[in-house]
Amino acid sequence: MNENRIHNFNAGPAALPLSVLEEIRDSFLNYKGCGMSVTEISHRSTLFDEIINDAVERTKRLLKLDDKYHVLFLQGGASMQFALIPMNFLADGKSADYVNTGTWSTKAIKEAQIQGKSINVVASSEDKKFSYIPKNIQFNEDAAYVHIASNNTIKGTQWASFPDTKGVPIVADMSSDMMSRPLDVEKFGLIYAGAQKNIGPAGVCMVIIRDDMLKKVPENLPTMMKYTTYASKNSMYNTPPCFAIYVLQLVMKWLEETIGGLDKMEALNLEKGRFLYDFIDSSDYYRATAEPDSRSLMNVTFRLPSEELEKQFILEAGKNGLGGLKGHRSVGGCRASIYNATSLEAVKALTDFMKTFEKENG
Ligand SMILES: *Cc1c(COP(=O)(O)O)cnc(C)c1O
């Protein structure tokens, strides 16, 4: 561990690979010898073209996307997508299916309803505090799309596999597990991810959209609200979030060149997740909150015997160089976010601390 750096279990913004941070630092004042910082160059320059094109190409290679898919960069976070998706794909009075698996999908549903769009909530896990991913869902065959959140950052659940929607395109919020595993992209019409969880810093949202979805976008939307604007201008109709895209590009490079692709990334994530869940399951003191077959490999949510102890646990963990373990304010408890950039070493440091804490307070 680099001196003074802690093990970072933040949910988002979250840990970035150390080598990426070092590369940013080392080239920050004079990017590639151009005499300017990367934050000072024009988005219309060749240097920036290279950055954004490399980010797109690496994303396509990592996810094995063919030319039907377009990689876009938008601002407004994943939350903006909640509004843009119904705006762009339900313009002709069509209806969409939504699966409600927690806070973020609830917000996505709300944004469609605010616009008076017709949507069906075809499944929900609200009956058990969103502690599981619904199964055997009946989708509507004439739905324009099926919206899901692939990983539920707050409740600590994740779709282990994706449902068969009989050809209806899946639109997925992958903010907190994007690039954590390989994907069978053919099922997806659109994938979006606020970068600050697993693929970069705050300020940019990656959107992957398929050609047939672009064709559904109506002309008469405000320019900045249409996916077609971003697709036809390589995400540079206006000034894009240049620095955030640059960092994202470096994270994609790290995934390809240091990790070795998404199969390798998935194996590492499985190893970390199993290590932590196995430890929690072996203890009578800690209790995982998500149902076993719905557990997230990215956000591990757990409880201690009392709220008092949880408070003390989070405080003492902080003193021991383990940060960001507080559960989301809406659910309480503890949460270890173990995204791509969080190492097995960090997870082991966490379980070591958990053992000690239990011994001293159990
Ligand atoms: C964090 C998060 C969001 C919200 O992202 P913003 O970029 O802050 O709008 C949406 N969905 C999921 C799954 C998230 O984890």
Tab-separated table of C-alpha atoms and ligand atoms in Angstrom:
chain	number	residue	atom	x	y	z
A	1	MET	CA	0.000	0.000	0.000
A	2	ASN	CA	1.214	3.475	-0.862
A	3	GLU	CA	2.033	5.486	2.262
A	4	ASN	CA	-0.947	7.311	3.773
A	5	ARG	CA	-3.426	5.718	1.384
A	6	ILE	CA	-6.218	3.762	3.003
A	7	HIS	CA	-8.181	0.743	1.811
A	8	ASN	CA	-11.105	2.459	0.134
A	9	PHE	CA	-14.506	0.741	0.300
A	10	ASN	CA	-16.496	3.795	-0.804
A	11	ALA	CA	-19.677	3.178	-2.807
A	12	GLY	CA	-19.102	6.076	-5.199
A	13	PRO	CA	-17.122	8.073	-6.034
A	14	ALA	CA	-14.934	5.115	-5.298
A	15	ALA	CA	-11.474	3.618	-5.541
A	16	LEU	CA	-9.514	4.025	-8.774
A	17	PRO	CA	-6.485	1.935	-9.724
A	18	LEU	CA	-3.378	3.412	-8.129
A	19	SER	CA	-1.442	3.174	-11.399
A	20	VAL	CA	-4.120	5.318	-13.067
A	21	LEU	CA	-3.844	7.973	-10.373
A	22	GLU	CA	-0.077	7.940	-10.701
A	23	GLU	CA	-0.236	8.322	-14.463
A	24	ILE	CA	-2.584	11.303	-14.083
A	25	ARG	CA	-0.224	12.865	-11.550
A	26	ASP	CA	2.876	12.288	-13.629
A	27	SER	CA	1.468	13.766	-16.814
A	28	PHE	CA	-0.801	16.364	-15.271
A	29	LEU	CA	1.138	19.566	-15.922
A	30	ASN	CA	2.402	18.719	-19.372
A	31	TYR	CA	0.306	16.191	-21.247
A	32	LYS	CA	2.342	14.256	-23.811
A	33	GLY	CA	4.800	17.119	-24.102
A	34	CYS	CA	2.197	19.549	-25.470
A	35	GLY	CA	3.087	22.153	-22.832
A	36	MET	CA	-0.417	22.128	-21.321
A	37	SER	CA	-2.343	20.082	-18.824
A	38	VAL	CA	-4.865	17.606	-20.169
A	39	THR	CA	-7.452	19.864	-18.479
A	40	GLU	CA	-6.261	22.822	-20.565
A	41	ILE	CA	-6.392	21.386	-24.072
A	42	SER	CA	-9.239	21.955	-26.519
A	43	HIS	CA	-11.826	19.253	-26.934
A	44	ARG	CA	-11.448	19.934	-30.673
A	45	SER	CA	-7.732	19.092	-30.597
A	46	THR	CA	-6.108	15.979	-32.052
A	47	LEU	CA	-4.853	15.112	-28.583
A	48	PHE	CA	-8.370	15.001	-27.180
A	49	ASP	CA	-9.678	13.153	-30.230
A	50	GLU	CA	-7.137	10.471	-29.461
A	51	ILE	CA	-8.324	10.259	-25.847
A	52	ILE	CA	-12.022	9.939	-26.598
A	53	ASN	CA	-11.506	7.578	-29.541
A	54	ASP	CA	-9.232	5.369	-27.485
A	55	ALA	CA	-11.826	5.280	-24.685
A	56	VAL	CA	-14.463	4.186	-27.216
A	57	GLU	CA	-12.250	1.594	-28.923
A	58	ARG	CA	-11.112	0.041	-25.671
A	59	THR	CA	-14.701	-0.117	-24.407
A	60	LYS	CA	-15.725	-1.878	-27.611
A	61	ARG	CA	-12.903	-4.380	-27.371
A	62	LEU	CA	-13.482	-5.087	-23.680
A	63	LEU	CA	-17.192	-5.755	-24.188
A	64	LYS	CA	-16.764	-7.280	-27.659
A	65	LEU	CA	-19.169	-4.782	-29.194
A	66	ASP	CA	-19.750	-4.839	-32.936
A	67	ASP	CA	-20.541	-1.783	-35.042
A	68	LYS	CA	-24.249	-1.876	-34.161
A	69	TYR	CA	-23.242	-0.450	-30.801
A	70	HIS	CA	-22.221	3.139	-30.126
A	71	VAL	CA	-20.307	4.259	-27.054
A	72	LEU	CA	-21.367	7.704	-25.838
A	73	PHE	CA	-20.368	10.019	-23.010
A	74	LEU	CA	-22.993	12.202	-21.373
A	75	GLN	CA	-23.235	14.450	-18.349
A	76	GLY	CA	-26.002	14.460	-15.752
A	77	GLY	CA	-25.053	11.117	-14.250
A	78	ALA	CA	-27.061	7.930	-14.305
A	79	SER	CA	-29.928	9.957	-12.847
A	80	MET	CA	-30.274	11.936	-16.095
A	81	GLN	CA	-30.645	8.640	-17.958
A	82	PHE	CA	-33.696	7.798	-15.846
A	83	ALA	CA	-35.436	10.705	-17.602
A	84	LEU	CA	-33.870	10.435	-21.067
A	85	ILE	CA	-34.748	6.775	-21.579
A	86	PRO	CA	-38.565	7.166	-21.492
A	87	MET	CA	-38.235	10.500	-23.317
A	88	ASN	CA	-36.341	8.893	-26.205
A	89	PHE	CA	-38.041	5.508	-26.483
A	90	LEU	CA	-41.642	6.038	-25.397
A	91	ALA	CA	-42.400	9.056	-27.553
A	92	ASP	CA	-44.969	7.260	-29.704
A	93	GLY	CA	-47.211	6.240	-26.805
A	94	LYS	CA	-45.558	2.855	-26.405
A	95	SER	CA	-45.151	1.206	-23.042
A	96	ALA	CA	-42.106	-0.209	-21.228
A	97	ASP	CA	-41.566	-2.837	-18.533
A	98	TYR	CA	-39.632	-2.001	-15.374
A	99	VAL	CA	-38.287	-4.304	-12.683
A	100	ASN	CA	-38.047	-2.642	-9.295
A	101	THR	CA	-35.072	-3.874	-7.280
A	102	GLY	CA	-34.429	-0.889	-5.046
A	103	THR	CA	-33.695	2.787	-4.747
A	104	TRP	CA	-32.269	3.385	-8.206
A	105	SER	CA	-34.869	1.454	-10.154
A	106	THR	CA	-37.562	3.153	-8.088
A	107	LYS	CA	-36.124	6.481	-9.225
A	108	ALA	CA	-36.025	5.325	-12.847
A	109	ILE	CA	-39.720	4.385	-12.592
A	110	LYS	CA	-40.559	7.754	-11.080
A	111	GLU	CA	-38.888	9.681	-13.912
A	112	ALA	CA	-40.967	7.822	-16.501
A	113	GLN	CA	-44.133	8.481	-14.523
A	114	ILE	CA	-43.374	12.195	-14.120
A	115	GLN	CA	-43.463	12.447	-17.902
A	116	GLY	CA	-46.811	10.638	-18.023
A	117	LYS	CA	-45.301	7.689	-19.898
A	118	SER	CA	-47.006	4.323	-19.838
A	119	ILE	CA	-44.925	1.804	-17.931
A	120	ASN	CA	-45.580	-1.514	-16.196
A	121	VAL	CA	-43.722	-2.547	-13.089
A	122	VAL	CA	-43.649	-6.250	-13.937
A	123	ALA	CA	-41.762	-7.383	-10.827
A	124	SER	CA	-40.544	-5.949	-7.554
A	125	SER	CA	-38.645	-7.197	-4.543
A	126	GLU	CA	-40.025	-4.502	-2.271
A	127	ASP	CA	-41.937	-7.138	-0.246
A	128	LYS	CA	-38.649	-8.234	1.323
A	129	LYS	CA	-36.886	-4.884	1.522
A	130	PHE	CA	-35.311	-5.424	-1.896
A	131	SER	CA	-33.087	-8.194	-0.551
A	132	TYR	CA	-33.387	-10.346	-3.682
A	133	ILE	CA	-33.625	-10.289	-7.479
A	134	PRO	CA	-37.082	-11.400	-8.737
A	135	LYS	CA	-37.290	-14.600	-10.801
A	136	ASN	CA	-39.644	-15.995	-13.465
A	137	ILE	CA	-40.862	-12.588	-14.569
A	138	GLN	CA	-43.593	-12.308	-17.207
A	139	PHE	CA	-42.612	-9.571	-19.605
A	140	ASN	CA	-44.931	-7.877	-22.084
A	141	GLU	CA	-43.998	-8.865	-25.615
A	142	ASP	CA	-44.975	-5.472	-27.020
A	143	ALA	CA	-42.912	-3.470	-24.536
A	144	ALA	CA	-40.508	-0.963	-26.103
A	145	TYR	CA	-37.864	-2.061	-23.597
A	146	VAL	CA	-37.347	-3.755	-20.238
A	147	HIS	CA	-35.553	-1.620	-17.666
A	148	ILE	CA	-33.451	-3.198	-14.939
A	149	ALA	CA	-30.642	-2.164	-12.598
A	150	SER	CA	-28.009	-4.885	-12.954
A	151	ASN	CA	-26.453	-4.187	-9.574
A	152	ASN	CA	-28.200	-2.550	-6.660
A	153	THR	CA	-25.554	-0.466	-4.976
A	154	ILE	CA	-27.573	0.286	-1.848
A	155	LYS	CA	-29.259	-3.066	-1.170
A	156	GLY	CA	-26.265	-5.165	-2.217
A	157	THR	CA	-28.016	-7.338	-4.791
A	158	GLN	CA	-27.013	-8.152	-8.374
A	159	TRP	CA	-28.516	-9.997	-11.330
A	160	ALA	CA	-26.376	-13.156	-11.601
A	161	SER	CA	-27.723	-13.686	-15.117
A	162	PHE	CA	-30.067	-11.644	-17.281
A	163	PRO	CA	-33.678	-12.592	-18.043
A	164	ASP	CA	-34.969	-13.862	-21.371
A	165	THR	CA	-37.135	-10.988	-22.578
A	166	LYS	CA	-38.101	-12.683	-25.865
A	167	GLY	CA	-36.301	-10.161	-28.002
A	168	VAL	CA	-37.481	-7.047	-26.190
A	169	PRO	CA	-34.324	-4.960	-25.683
A	170	ILE	CA	-33.050	-4.715	-22.133
A	171	VAL	CA	-32.115	-1.235	-20.951
A	172	ALA	CA	-29.794	-1.609	-17.998
A	173	ASP	CA	-28.453	0.697	-15.333
A	174	MET	CA	-24.999	-0.827	-14.814
A	175	SER	CA	-23.599	2.088	-12.840
A	176	SER	CA	-22.158	-0.089	-10.112
A	177	ASP	CA	-21.075	-3.202	-12.003
A	178	MET	CA	-20.081	-1.941	-15.434
A	179	MET	CA	-16.932	-3.732	-16.677
A	180	SER	CA	-16.931	-6.051	-13.671
A	181	ARG	CA	-17.658	-9.104	-15.840
A	182	PRO	CA	-18.100	-10.051	-19.508
A	183	LEU	CA	-21.547	-9.441	-20.995
A	184	ASP	CA	-23.737	-11.084	-23.581
A	185	VAL	CA	-24.443	-7.684	-25.103
A	186	GLU	CA	-26.904	-8.911	-27.735
A	187	LYS	CA	-29.706	-8.762	-25.150
A	188	PHE	CA	-29.160	-5.097	-24.486
A	189	GLY	CA	-30.523	-2.143	-26.426
A	190	LEU	CA	-28.918	0.353	-24.092
A	191	ILE	CA	-26.520	0.151	-21.167
A	192	TYR	CA	-25.617	3.115	-19.009
A	193	ALA	CA	-23.249	3.694	-16.134
A	194	GLY	CA	-22.360	6.707	-14.061
A	195	ALA	CA	-18.577	6.345	-14.160
A	196	GLN	CA	-17.857	7.113	-10.523
A	197	LYS	CA	-18.540	3.622	-9.191
A	198	ASN	CA	-16.473	1.287	-11.297
A	199	ILE	CA	-15.039	2.929	-14.407
A	200	GLY	CA	-13.820	6.426	-13.623
A	201	PRO	CA	-14.471	9.664	-11.771
A	202	ALA	CA	-17.740	11.538	-11.291
A	203	GLY	CA	-18.853	13.786	-14.135
A	204	VAL	CA	-19.377	11.393	-17.007
A	205	CYS	CA	-21.955	8.735	-17.741
A	206	MET	CA	-21.120	6.038	-20.277
A	207	VAL	CA	-23.995	5.050	-22.565
A	208	ILE	CA	-23.818	2.110	-24.956
A	209	ILE	CA	-26.660	2.197	-27.442
A	210	ARG	CA	-27.640	-0.080	-30.331
A	211	ASP	CA	-28.562	1.179	-33.814
A	212	ASP	CA	-32.209	0.072	-33.647
A	213	MET	CA	-32.691	2.085	-30.440
A	214	LEU	CA	-31.230	5.197	-32.067
A	215	LYS	CA	-33.804	4.865	-34.839
A	216	LYS	CA	-36.628	5.206	-32.281
A	217	VAL	CA	-35.470	8.614	-31.065
A	218	PRO	CA	-37.900	11.345	-32.143
A	219	GLU	CA	-36.716	14.502	-33.912
A	220	ASN	CA	-38.631	16.943	-31.750
A	221	LEU	CA	-36.706	16.596	-28.522
A	222	PRO	CA	-34.306	19.243	-27.221
A	223	THR	CA	-30.906	18.692	-28.840
A	224	MET	CA	-29.079	17.798	-25.634
A	225	MET	CA	-31.797	15.323	-24.626
A	226	LYS	CA	-31.501	13.143	-27.737
A	227	TYR	CA	-29.172	10.152	-27.953
A	228	THR	CA	-28.883	10.786	-31.697
A	229	THR	CA	-27.074	14.079	-31.010
A	230	TYR	CA	-24.348	12.296	-29.051
A	231	ALA	CA	-24.102	9.418	-31.529
A	232	SER	CA	-23.756	11.654	-34.580
A	233	LYS	CA	-21.173	13.971	-32.981
A	234	ASN	CA	-18.925	11.434	-31.203
A	235	SER	CA	-20.261	12.848	-27.886
A	236	MET	CA	-18.916	16.295	-28.790
A	237	TYR	CA	-21.916	18.315	-29.885
A	238	ASN	CA	-20.904	20.590	-27.023
A	239	THR	CA	-17.931	20.482	-24.660
A	240	PRO	CA	-17.776	17.020	-23.131
A	241	PRO	CA	-16.467	16.344	-19.595
A	242	CYS	CA	-12.920	16.092	-20.938
A	243	PHE	CA	-11.030	15.274	-17.765
A	244	ALA	CA	-13.508	12.603	-16.652
A	245	ILE	CA	-13.313	10.986	-20.089
A	246	TYR	CA	-9.527	11.051	-19.896
A	247	VAL	CA	-9.529	9.237	-16.550
A	248	LEU	CA	-12.080	6.752	-17.867
A	249	GLN	CA	-9.830	6.099	-20.841
A	250	LEU	CA	-6.954	5.283	-18.480
A	251	VAL	CA	-9.199	2.918	-16.512
A	252	MET	CA	-10.135	1.103	-19.757
A	253	LYS	CA	-6.435	0.856	-20.598
A	254	TRP	CA	-5.757	-0.585	-17.135
A	255	LEU	CA	-8.548	-3.131	-17.633
A	256	GLU	CA	-7.134	-4.223	-20.976
A	257	GLU	CA	-3.409	-4.069	-20.376
A	258	THR	CA	-2.898	-4.599	-16.652
A	259	ILE	CA	-5.862	-6.819	-15.747
A	260	GLY	CA	-6.094	-8.533	-19.126
A	261	GLY	CA	-9.777	-8.145	-19.973
A	262	LEU	CA	-13.161	-8.816	-18.438
A	263	ASP	CA	-12.798	-12.591	-17.989
A	264	LYS	CA	-9.819	-11.914	-15.770
A	265	MET	CA	-11.615	-9.061	-14.031
A	266	GLU	CA	-14.577	-11.300	-13.286
A	267	ALA	CA	-12.324	-14.004	-11.852
A	268	LEU	CA	-10.698	-11.464	-9.543
A	269	ASN	CA	-14.069	-10.076	-8.491
A	270	LEU	CA	-15.390	-13.585	-7.788
A	271	GLU	CA	-12.363	-14.318	-5.668
A	272	LYS	CA	-12.802	-11.130	-3.628
A	273	GLY	CA	-16.552	-11.559	-3.239
A	274	ARG	CA	-16.339	-15.214	-2.217
A	275	PHE	CA	-13.593	-14.447	0.269
A	276	LEU	CA	-15.684	-11.797	2.003
A	277	TYR	CA	-19.037	-13.627	1.892
A	278	ASP	CA	-17.436	-16.877	3.074
A	279	PHE	CA	-16.009	-15.058	6.035
A	280	ILE	CA	-19.356	-13.392	6.847
A	281	ASP	CA	-21.202	-16.720	6.499
A	282	SER	CA	-18.735	-18.439	8.796
A	283	SER	CA	-19.451	-15.918	11.543
A	284	ASP	CA	-22.469	-15.681	13.851
A	285	TYR	CA	-21.564	-12.090	14.545
A	286	TYR	CA	-21.843	-10.596	11.061
A	287	ARG	CA	-24.892	-11.188	8.867
A	288	ALA	CA	-25.157	-10.570	5.111
A	289	THR	CA	-28.415	-8.792	4.207
A	290	ALA	CA	-28.955	-9.997	0.624
A	291	GLU	CA	-30.364	-13.434	-0.166
A	292	PRO	CA	-27.505	-15.795	-1.136
A	293	ASP	CA	-28.441	-16.228	-4.820
A	294	SER	CA	-28.883	-12.465	-5.286
A	295	ARG	CA	-25.725	-11.251	-3.615
A	296	SER	CA	-23.717	-8.498	-5.247
A	297	LEU	CA	-20.037	-9.031	-5.939
A	298	MET	CA	-19.610	-5.259	-5.920
A	299	ASN	CA	-21.432	-4.036	-2.799
A	300	VAL	CA	-21.370	-6.396	0.170
A	301	THR	CA	-24.004	-5.278	2.672
A	302	PHE	CA	-23.939	-6.685	6.184
A	303	ARG	CA	-25.102	-6.080	9.726
A	304	LEU	CA	-23.622	-6.469	13.189
A	305	PRO	CA	-25.614	-7.499	16.269
A	306	SER	CA	-26.669	-3.895	17.034
A	307	GLU	CA	-26.664	-0.405	15.529
A	308	GLU	CA	-24.454	0.690	18.393
A	309	LEU	CA	-21.829	-1.876	17.425
A	310	GLU	CA	-22.132	-0.930	13.758
A	311	LYS	CA	-21.328	2.663	14.596
A	312	GLN	CA	-18.320	1.591	16.609
A	313	PHE	CA	-17.221	-0.836	13.867
A	314	ILE	CA	-17.239	1.876	11.199
A	315	LEU	CA	-15.388	4.290	13.472
A	316	GLU	CA	-12.680	1.828	14.456
A	317	ALA	CA	-12.308	0.531	10.903
A	318	GLY	CA	-11.607	4.124	9.864
A	319	LYS	CA	-8.898	4.404	12.501
A	320	ASN	CA	-7.372	1.218	11.087
A	321	GLY	CA	-7.121	2.470	7.525
A	322	LEU	CA	-10.365	0.945	6.224
A	323	GLY	CA	-12.656	3.653	4.819
A	324	GLY	CA	-16.166	3.936	3.428
A	325	LEU	CA	-17.822	1.042	5.281
A	326	LYS	CA	-20.975	2.857	6.337
A	327	GLY	CA	-24.151	1.559	4.725
A	328	HIS	CA	-26.279	3.957	2.673
A	329	ARG	CA	-28.150	6.362	4.933
A	330	SER	CA	-31.500	4.951	3.762
A	331	VAL	CA	-30.773	1.413	4.994
A	332	GLY	CA	-28.109	1.717	7.694
A	333	GLY	CA	-25.762	-1.148	8.527
A	334	CYS	CA	-22.432	-1.655	6.830
A	335	ARG	CA	-21.395	-1.931	3.211
A	336	ALA	CA	-18.064	-2.831	1.693
A	337	SER	CA	-17.933	-1.749	-1.930
A	338	ILE	CA	-15.333	-3.942	-3.576
A	339	TYR	CA	-15.257	-2.621	-7.120
A	340	ASN	CA	-12.692	-3.517	-9.777
A	341	ALA	CA	-9.991	-1.293	-8.301
A	342	THR	CA	-10.274	-2.742	-4.791
A	343	SER	CA	-7.716	-5.493	-4.319
A	344	LEU	CA	-7.964	-8.886	-2.642
A	345	GLU	CA	-5.355	-7.515	-0.259
A	346	ALA	CA	-7.835	-4.828	0.810
A	347	VAL	CA	-10.564	-7.434	1.329
A	348	LYS	CA	-8.189	-9.525	3.448
A	349	ALA	CA	-7.296	-6.487	5.524
A	350	LEU	CA	-11.026	-5.974	6.065
A	351	THR	CA	-11.722	-9.558	7.184
A	352	ASP	CA	-8.690	-9.441	9.488
A	353	PHE	CA	-10.108	-6.343	11.089
A	354	MET	CA	-13.574	-7.941	11.312
A	355	LYS	CA	-12.098	-10.905	13.174
A	356	THR	CA	-10.317	-8.666	15.642
A	357	PHE	CA	-13.389	-6.520	16.162
A	358	GLU	CA	-15.537	-9.561	16.855
A	359	LYS	CA	-13.001	-10.900	19.355
A	360	GLU	CA	-12.940	-7.602	21.212
A	361	ASN	CA	-16.662	-6.856	21.095
A	362	GLY	CA	-18.396	-10.196	20.587
B	1	LIG	C1	-24.993	5.763	-7.991
B	1	LIG	C2	-26.043	5.156	-8.837
B	1	LIG	C3	-26.925	5.942	-9.593
B	1	LIG	C4	-26.905	7.451	-9.547
B	1	LIG	O1	-25.820	7.900	-10.251
B	1	LIG	P1	-25.572	9.455	-10.511
B	1	LIG	O2	-24.444	9.421	-11.482
B	1	LIG	O3	-25.219	10.064	-9.195
B	1	LIG	O4	-26.798	10.030	-11.072
B	1	LIG	C5	-27.836	5.298	-10.383
B	1	LIG	N1	-27.909	3.959	-10.449
B	1	LIG	C6	-27.076	3.165	-9.734
B	1	LIG	C7	-27.192	1.685	-9.847
B	1	LIG	C8	-26.117	3.743	-8.914
B	1	LIG	O5	-25.290	2.971	-8.207
